[in-house]
Amino acid sequence: MIVRQFISWIRTAPAGERAEATRALARAWLISDLSNDDRIAAEGALLMLLDDPSPLVRQAMAEVFARSSDAPAAIVQALALDQPSIALPVLEHSPLLIDADLVDIVATGNSDMQCAIARRLHLPPSVSAAIAEVGSAAAALELIENAYAELAPFSWDRIVERHGHLAAIRESMLVLEGLPAATRAALVAKLSETLAQFVVARNWLSADRAGRLASEARERSAVNIAARSRGEDMAGLIRHLRATGQLTAGLILRALLSGNLDLFDASLAELADLPLARVTALLHDRGGASLQALLIRAGFPESTFGAFRIALEVSQETGFVDTVGGAARLRRRMVERVLTYCETDRKAAEPLLILLRRFATESAREEARMFCEELVADEAFVPPVRDLIAA
């Protein structure tokens, strides 16, 4: 009886009053002890109100039903497909929407709707993949910052591919602890490419010069990222570097001259198509024949064999680097030893010598910077000379 009176009254009531009455009826449907007949009648009235010309009425329903698992499923489905101002709370919170519903709405909805879905708790990989594939940059950012979203590695890569040129996306991703190493390397490559294009457009550097600096930055970053990677994360990074053409002799030589034997071994295993354990065992052979065989199988030019042999010998003499930072920096003594050898090696090509000279300059500057930082740090604990004299 009450529902019949409600239906009769609502036909002529103002929009604001209809919205408040609809809110009350929706709450009653959820929490009141209605008889079966009244519940059926109330649901019929709410379904009828989905056609109300005022969005305030449907918005009132959406706010009440958005978080409830007991809401009428048909009404929730209709509200989820309504205009964004009505659909957003339902898309963000409703437990009644299944993955297929959400994927379809991501594909057909606007950016605000995609963002609402990206903020959902316990977002499954399938929905995350849809946002990564077709979602706006704003939705991708919401997804990255959602600690409850599950993303497969290919979804991370797709976000980088589509939106990695945007600073907000890069910054949000790079601070994540669990970001795959391959994705981190792809982000750095995007950043290097963006900066190179910027300085060329400003006529600050030539395209060739900017390209070379960007390539060097990518190599340094790859070694840095590898120093923090282990197991499958390292393997994924190596595969990414190879697929993008970055797994070059120069990068691998840099890894060895930084004392990063993990990256060196994994790179040779990838290029030579051999198990990592087999490659590691062969590299412990001090005779040098195993190394040369691996380099040949990996497709390295003969002109680099001597540099790799000397670098490996020095690395074995000095031992492994025991810190993450140490495994990411060129070791000056190793570089100078290899450069000295190659300068007298007739087989060493000029490009290799140029690369080693760049390594020597870089390692010298890095060592000087660290020395100065240590001096400044030590000075903070030493009393000024005038204070010692006064004492």
PDB file of C-alpha atoms in Angstrom, residues 244-360:
ATOM      1  CA  THR A 244      65.054  -3.812 -27.723  1.00  0.00           C
ATOM      2  CA  GLY A 245      68.563  -4.129 -29.184  1.00  0.00           C
ATOM      3  CA  GLN A 246      70.287  -2.886 -26.019  1.00  0.00           C
ATOM      4  CA  LEU A 247      72.117  -6.097 -25.122  1.00  0.00           C
ATOM      5  CA  THR A 248      75.287  -5.041 -26.923  1.00  0.00           C
ATOM      6  CA  ALA A 249      78.938  -5.820 -26.400  1.00  0.00           C
ATOM      7  CA  GLY A 250      79.379  -2.315 -24.970  1.00  0.00           C
ATOM      8  CA  LEU A 251      76.690  -2.828 -22.327  1.00  0.00           C
ATOM      9  CA  ILE A 252      78.040  -6.244 -21.356  1.00  0.00           C
ATOM     10  CA  LEU A 253      81.585  -4.899 -21.136  1.00  0.00           C
ATOM     11  CA  ARG A 254      80.312  -2.078 -18.922  1.00  0.00           C
ATOM     12  CA  ALA A 255      78.662  -4.659 -16.653  1.00  0.00           C
ATOM     13  CA  LEU A 256      81.904  -6.610 -16.356  1.00  0.00           C
ATOM     14  CA  LEU A 257      83.967  -3.464 -15.726  1.00  0.00           C
ATOM     15  CA  SER A 258      81.503  -2.558 -12.979  1.00  0.00           C
ATOM     16  CA  GLY A 259      82.113  -5.905 -11.306  1.00  0.00           C
ATOM     17  CA  ASN A 260      78.547  -7.015 -11.998  1.00  0.00           C
ATOM     18  CA  LEU A 261      79.249 -10.647 -12.832  1.00  0.00           C
ATOM     19  CA  ASP A 262      75.579 -11.592 -12.474  1.00  0.00           C
ATOM     20  CA  LEU A 263      74.617  -9.358 -15.392  1.00  0.00           C
ATOM     21  CA  PHE A 264      77.659 -10.462 -17.373  1.00  0.00           C
ATOM     22  CA  ASP A 265      76.910 -14.171 -16.911  1.00  0.00           C
ATOM     23  CA  ALA A 266      73.185 -13.788 -17.611  1.00  0.00           C
ATOM     24  CA  SER A 267      73.850 -11.760 -20.770  1.00  0.00           C
ATOM     25  CA  LEU A 268      76.225 -14.338 -22.192  1.00  0.00           C
ATOM     26  CA  ALA A 269      73.797 -17.129 -21.312  1.00  0.00           C
ATOM     27  CA  GLU A 270      71.011 -15.313 -23.190  1.00  0.00           C
ATOM     28  CA  LEU A 271      73.077 -14.533 -26.283  1.00  0.00           C
ATOM     29  CA  ALA A 272      74.819 -17.914 -26.406  1.00  0.00           C
ATOM     30  CA  ASP A 273      71.529 -19.761 -25.733  1.00  0.00           C
ATOM     31  CA  LEU A 274      73.041 -21.802 -22.904  1.00  0.00           C
ATOM     32  CA  PRO A 275      71.874 -22.512 -19.334  1.00  0.00           C
ATOM     33  CA  LEU A 276      73.088 -19.896 -16.874  1.00  0.00           C
ATOM     34  CA  ALA A 277      74.711 -22.493 -14.617  1.00  0.00           C
ATOM     35  CA  ARG A 278      76.701 -23.839 -17.581  1.00  0.00           C
ATOM     36  CA  VAL A 279      77.919 -20.374 -18.547  1.00  0.00           C
ATOM     37  CA  THR A 280      78.917 -19.540 -14.974  1.00  0.00           C
ATOM     38  CA  ALA A 281      80.924 -22.771 -14.728  1.00  0.00           C
ATOM     39  CA  LEU A 282      82.703 -22.083 -18.017  1.00  0.00           C
ATOM     40  CA  LEU A 283      83.617 -18.548 -17.002  1.00  0.00           C
ATOM     41  CA  HIS A 284      85.417 -19.864 -13.921  1.00  0.00           C
ATOM     42  CA  ASP A 285      87.885 -21.569 -16.262  1.00  0.00           C
ATOM     43  CA  ARG A 286      91.031 -19.445 -15.894  1.00  0.00           C
ATOM     44  CA  GLY A 287      92.487 -20.659 -19.171  1.00  0.00           C
ATOM     45  CA  GLY A 288      90.546 -18.239 -21.337  1.00  0.00           C
ATOM     46  CA  ALA A 289      89.494 -20.764 -23.987  1.00  0.00           C
ATOM     47  CA  SER A 290      85.997 -21.132 -22.529  1.00  0.00           C
ATOM     48  CA  LEU A 291      85.454 -17.382 -22.504  1.00  0.00           C
ATOM     49  CA  GLN A 292      86.492 -17.074 -26.137  1.00  0.00           C
ATOM     50  CA  ALA A 293      84.186 -19.900 -27.143  1.00  0.00           C
ATOM     51  CA  LEU A 294      81.293 -18.226 -25.329  1.00  0.00           C
ATOM     52  CA  LEU A 295      82.010 -14.863 -26.949  1.00  0.00           C
ATOM     53  CA  ILE A 296      82.114 -16.458 -30.396  1.00  0.00           C
ATOM     54  CA  ARG A 297      78.846 -18.263 -29.763  1.00  0.00           C
ATOM     55  CA  ALA A 298      77.298 -15.024 -28.488  1.00  0.00           C
ATOM     56  CA  GLY A 299      78.247 -13.285 -31.738  1.00  0.00           C
ATOM     57  CA  PHE A 300      80.797 -10.802 -30.390  1.00  0.00           C
ATOM     58  CA  PRO A 301      83.471  -9.427 -32.764  1.00  0.00           C
ATOM     59  CA  GLU A 302      86.982 -10.788 -32.345  1.00  0.00           C
ATOM     60  CA  SER A 303      88.294  -7.289 -31.622  1.00  0.00           C
ATOM     61  CA  THR A 304      86.564  -7.387 -28.207  1.00  0.00           C
ATOM     62  CA  PHE A 305      87.950 -10.729 -27.030  1.00  0.00           C
ATOM     63  CA  GLY A 306      91.066  -9.276 -25.429  1.00  0.00           C
ATOM     64  CA  ALA A 307      89.128  -6.605 -23.546  1.00  0.00           C
ATOM     65  CA  PHE A 308      86.720  -9.169 -22.106  1.00  0.00           C
ATOM     66  CA  ARG A 309      89.547 -11.538 -21.167  1.00  0.00           C
ATOM     67  CA  ILE A 310      91.543  -8.900 -19.284  1.00  0.00           C
ATOM     68  CA  ALA A 311      88.423  -7.500 -17.625  1.00  0.00           C
ATOM     69  CA  LEU A 312      87.404 -10.969 -16.418  1.00  0.00           C
ATOM     70  CA  GLU A 313      90.901 -11.682 -15.113  1.00  0.00           C
ATOM     71  CA  VAL A 314      90.952  -8.428 -13.138  1.00  0.00           C
ATOM     72  CA  SER A 315      87.447  -9.107 -11.848  1.00  0.00           C
ATOM     73  CA  GLN A 316      88.469 -12.532 -10.619  1.00  0.00           C
ATOM     74  CA  GLU A 317      91.515 -10.993  -8.926  1.00  0.00           C
ATOM     75  CA  THR A 318      89.534  -8.326  -7.100  1.00  0.00           C
ATOM     76  CA  GLY A 319      86.442 -10.449  -6.373  1.00  0.00           C
ATOM     77  CA  PHE A 320      82.735  -9.664  -6.431  1.00  0.00           C
ATOM     78  CA  VAL A 321      81.295  -6.273  -5.603  1.00  0.00           C
ATOM     79  CA  ASP A 322      79.434  -6.584  -2.317  1.00  0.00           C
ATOM     80  CA  THR A 323      77.148  -3.533  -2.577  1.00  0.00           C
ATOM     81  CA  VAL A 324      74.386  -2.539  -4.962  1.00  0.00           C
ATOM     82  CA  GLY A 325      75.978   0.854  -5.587  1.00  0.00           C
ATOM     83  CA  GLY A 326      79.358  -0.738  -6.244  1.00  0.00           C
ATOM     84  CA  ALA A 327      77.927  -3.081  -8.875  1.00  0.00           C
ATOM     85  CA  ALA A 328      76.437  -0.122 -10.746  1.00  0.00           C
ATOM     86  CA  ARG A 329      79.611   1.954 -11.178  1.00  0.00           C
ATOM     87  CA  LEU A 330      82.595   1.465 -13.423  1.00  0.00           C
ATOM     88  CA  ARG A 331      85.675   0.453 -11.460  1.00  0.00           C
ATOM     89  CA  ARG A 332      88.496   2.768 -12.447  1.00  0.00           C
ATOM     90  CA  ARG A 333      91.400   0.354 -12.003  1.00  0.00           C
ATOM     91  CA  MET A 334      89.686  -2.299 -14.085  1.00  0.00           C
ATOM     92  CA  VAL A 335      88.955   0.169 -16.868  1.00  0.00           C
ATOM     93  CA  GLU A 336      92.523   1.473 -16.898  1.00  0.00           C
ATOM     94  CA  ARG A 337      93.957  -2.069 -17.002  1.00  0.00           C
ATOM     95  CA  VAL A 338      91.767  -3.019 -19.956  1.00  0.00           C
ATOM     96  CA  LEU A 339      92.455   0.252 -21.772  1.00  0.00           C
ATOM     97  CA  THR A 340      96.212  -0.135 -21.312  1.00  0.00           C
ATOM     98  CA  TYR A 341      96.071  -3.634 -22.764  1.00  0.00           C
ATOM     99  CA  CYS A 342      93.869  -2.700 -25.714  1.00  0.00           C
ATOM    100  CA  GLU A 343      96.048   0.261 -26.654  1.00  0.00           C
ATOM    101  CA  THR A 344      98.829  -2.236 -27.442  1.00  0.00           C
ATOM    102  CA  ASP A 345      96.587  -4.951 -28.864  1.00  0.00           C
ATOM    103  CA  ARG A 346      96.597  -4.897 -32.651  1.00  0.00           C
ATOM    104  CA  LYS A 347      93.255  -6.678 -32.792  1.00  0.00           C
ATOM    105  CA  ALA A 348      91.491  -3.957 -30.789  1.00  0.00           C
ATOM    106  CA  ALA A 349      89.385  -1.800 -33.093  1.00  0.00           C
ATOM    107  CA  GLU A 350      89.213   1.970 -32.821  1.00  0.00           C
ATOM    108  CA  PRO A 351      85.525   1.998 -31.704  1.00  0.00           C
ATOM    109  CA  LEU A 352      86.476  -0.201 -28.754  1.00  0.00           C
ATOM    110  CA  LEU A 353      89.287   2.156 -27.770  1.00  0.00           C
ATOM    111  CA  ILE A 354      86.955   5.142 -27.990  1.00  0.00           C
ATOM    112  CA  LEU A 355      84.450   3.321 -25.761  1.00  0.00           C
ATOM    113  CA  LEU A 356      87.119   2.421 -23.209  1.00  0.00           C
ATOM    114  CA  ARG A 357      88.404   6.008 -23.120  1.00  0.00           C
ATOM    115  CA  ARG A 358      84.878   7.165 -22.373  1.00  0.00           C
ATOM    116  CA  PHE A 359      84.649   4.559 -19.633  1.00  0.00           C
ATOM    117  CA  ALA A 360      87.973   5.799 -18.223  1.00  0.00           C
TER     118      ALA A 360
END
